[in-house]
Amino acid sequence: MVAVLVAAILSVVVYTAISVGINPPSNVERIDPKSLHLTGEFAEHNLGTSVAADGAITARMVATQFAFVPRCIALPSGKPVTLRFASPDVVHGLLITGTNVNTMVVPGYIAQVHTVFTQTGDLLMPCHEYCGLGHSEMWAVVQVVPEKEFKPASDGRASCEKR
Ligand code: CUA
């Protein structure tokens, strides 16, 4: 009887997950936490916002005890953007206030979020997973500017304006 109930519940879960298209929030991409800052995608010169030749906008940040690097990323509103995060130390989490962006950043994996910002302004992005004594000091800013004002440099990189 119990087995039948468990099977029935599981089949409902699987059916609704498939029929409504529900899946885990992130893709599964592994990254070595011990070397991610030295070479590759999350090396320092690759962090921040960059616009690819095909126009794809990607922002990369390292979440580390106890800061996001860089402290601010610039992005346009009204366009699809991809955010990618990696941690070299412990589990962090983040949300961007006023948006649907909310993810964990687990060492060993790249956390990826696709979104479109509908508002502009300096949005606070705190760490929301207790990561140590400096947890409450760990936050960043996402500077969302109107699409017309988003002007990456000739190398495709965009950084925050001082205000
Ligand atoms: Cu990082 Cu809390």
Coordinates of N, CA and C in Angstrom, one line a residue, residues 86-143:
A86 N 31.2 31.7 -9.6 CA 32.0 30.6 -9.1 C 32.6 31.0 -7.8
S87 N 32.7 30.0 -6.9 CA 33.3 30.2 -5.6 C 34.6 29.4 -5.4
P88 N 35.7 30.0 -4.9 CA 36.9 29.3 -4.6 C 37.0 28.7 -3.2
D89 N 36.0 29.0 -2.4 CA 36.1 28.6 -1.0 C 34.9 27.8 -0.5
V90 N 33.8 28.5 0.0 CA 32.7 27.8 0.6 C 31.4 28.1 -0.2
V91 N 30.3 27.6 0.3 CA 29.0 27.8 -0.4 C 28.6 29.3 -0.1
H92 N 28.3 30.0 -1.1 CA 27.7 31.3 -1.0 C 26.3 31.3 -1.7
G93 N 25.6 32.4 -1.6 CA 24.3 32.5 -2.3 C 24.1 33.9 -2.6
L94 N 23.2 34.2 -3.6 CA 23.0 35.6 -3.9 C 21.6 35.8 -4.4
L95 N 21.2 37.0 -4.2 CA 19.9 37.4 -4.9 C 20.2 38.9 -5.3
I96 N 19.4 39.3 -6.3 CA 19.5 40.7 -6.8 C 18.1 41.3 -6.4
T97 N 18.1 42.3 -5.5 CA 16.9 42.8 -5.0 C 16.0 43.3 -6.1
G98 N 14.7 43.0 -5.9 CA 13.7 43.4 -6.9 C 13.6 42.6 -8.2
T99 N 14.4 41.6 -8.3 CA 14.4 40.7 -9.5 C 14.1 39.3 -9.1
N100 N 14.1 38.4 -10.1 CA 13.9 37.0 -9.8 C 15.2 36.3 -9.8
V101 N 16.3 37.0 -9.7 CA 17.7 36.4 -9.7 C 17.9 35.9 -8.3
N102 N 18.2 34.6 -8.1 CA 18.4 34.0 -6.8 C 19.1 32.7 -7.0
T103 N 20.3 32.5 -6.5 CA 21.0 31.2 -6.8 C 22.0 31.0 -5.7
M104 N 22.3 29.7 -5.5 CA 23.5 29.3 -4.7 C 24.7 29.3 -5.5
V105 N 25.9 29.5 -4.9 CA 27.1 29.4 -5.6 C 28.0 28.3 -4.8
V106 N 28.0 27.2 -5.4 CA 28.6 26.0 -4.7 C 30.0 25.8 -5.3
P107 N 31.0 25.6 -4.4 CA 32.4 25.4 -4.9 C 32.4 24.1 -5.8
G108 N 33.1 24.2 -6.9 CA 33.1 23.1 -7.8 C 32.2 23.2 -9.0
Y109 N 31.3 24.1 -8.9 CA 30.3 24.3 -9.9 C 30.1 25.7 -10.3
I110 N 29.8 26.0 -11.6 CA 29.4 27.3 -12.0 C 27.9 27.5 -11.9
A111 N 27.6 28.6 -11.2 CA 26.1 28.9 -11.1 C 25.8 29.9 -12.2
Q112 N 24.8 29.5 -13.0 CA 24.4 30.4 -14.1 C 22.9 30.8 -14.0
V113 N 22.7 32.1 -14.3 CA 21.3 32.6 -14.3 C 21.1 33.4 -15.6
H114 N 20.0 33.2 -16.3 CA 19.6 34.0 -17.4 C 18.4 34.9 -16.9
T115 N 18.5 36.2 -17.2 CA 17.4 37.1 -16.8 C 17.3 38.3 -17.8
V116 N 16.3 39.0 -17.6 CA 16.1 40.3 -18.3 C 15.7 41.3 -17.2
F117 N 16.5 42.3 -17.0 CA 16.2 43.3 -16.0 C 15.1 44.3 -16.6
T118 N 14.1 44.5 -15.8 CA 13.0 45.3 -16.3 C 13.1 46.7 -15.6
Q119 N 13.9 46.9 -14.6 CA 14.1 48.2 -14.0 C 15.5 48.6 -14.1
T120 N 15.8 49.9 -13.9 CA 17.2 50.4 -13.9 C 17.5 50.9 -12.5
G121 N 18.8 51.1 -12.3 CA 19.3 51.6 -11.0 C 20.3 50.7 -10.5
D122 N 20.8 51.1 -9.3 CA 21.8 50.3 -8.6 C 21.1 49.3 -7.7
L123 N 21.1 48.1 -8.1 CA 20.4 47.0 -7.3 C 21.4 46.3 -6.4
L124 N 21.0 46.2 -5.2 CA 21.9 45.5 -4.2 C 21.9 44.0 -4.4
M125 N 23.0 43.4 -4.3 CA 23.1 42.0 -4.4 C 23.9 41.4 -3.2
P126 N 23.1 41.1 -2.2 CA 23.8 40.5 -1.0 C 24.0 39.0 -1.1
C127 N 25.0 38.5 -0.4 CA 25.2 37.1 -0.2 C 24.1 36.6 0.8
H128 N 23.4 35.6 0.5 CA 22.3 35.2 1.4 C 22.5 33.8 1.9
E129 N 23.7 33.3 1.9 CA 24.0 32.0 2.5 C 25.1 32.2 3.5
Y130 N 24.9 31.9 4.8 CA 25.9 32.2 5.8 C 27.2 31.5 5.4
C131 N 28.3 32.3 5.3 CA 29.5 31.8 4.7 C 30.7 32.0 5.7
G132 N 30.4 32.6 6.8 CA 31.5 32.8 7.8 C 31.3 34.2 8.5
L133 N 32.3 34.6 9.3 CA 32.2 35.8 10.1 C 31.9 37.0 9.3
G134 N 32.4 37.1 8.1 CA 32.2 38.3 7.3 C 31.0 38.3 6.4
H135 N 30.1 37.3 6.6 CA 29.0 37.1 5.7 C 28.2 38.4 5.5
S136 N 27.9 39.1 6.6 CA 27.0 40.3 6.5 C 27.7 41.4 5.7
E137 N 29.0 41.3 5.5 CA 29.7 42.4 4.8 C 29.8 42.0 3.3
M138 N 29.2 40.9 2.9 CA 29.4 40.4 1.5 C 28.3 40.8 0.7
W139 N 28.5 41.8 -0.2 CA 27.4 42.2 -1.1 C 28.1 42.9 -2.3
A140 N 27.3 43.0 -3.3 CA 27.8 43.7 -4.5 C 26.6 44.6 -5.1
V141 N 26.9 45.3 -6.1 CA 25.9 46.2 -6.8 C 25.8 45.8 -8.2
V142 N 24.6 45.7 -8.7 CA 24.3 45.5 -10.1 C 23.8 46.8 -10.7
Q143 N 24.6 47.4 -11.5 CA 24.2 48.7 -12.0 C 23.5 48.5 -13.4

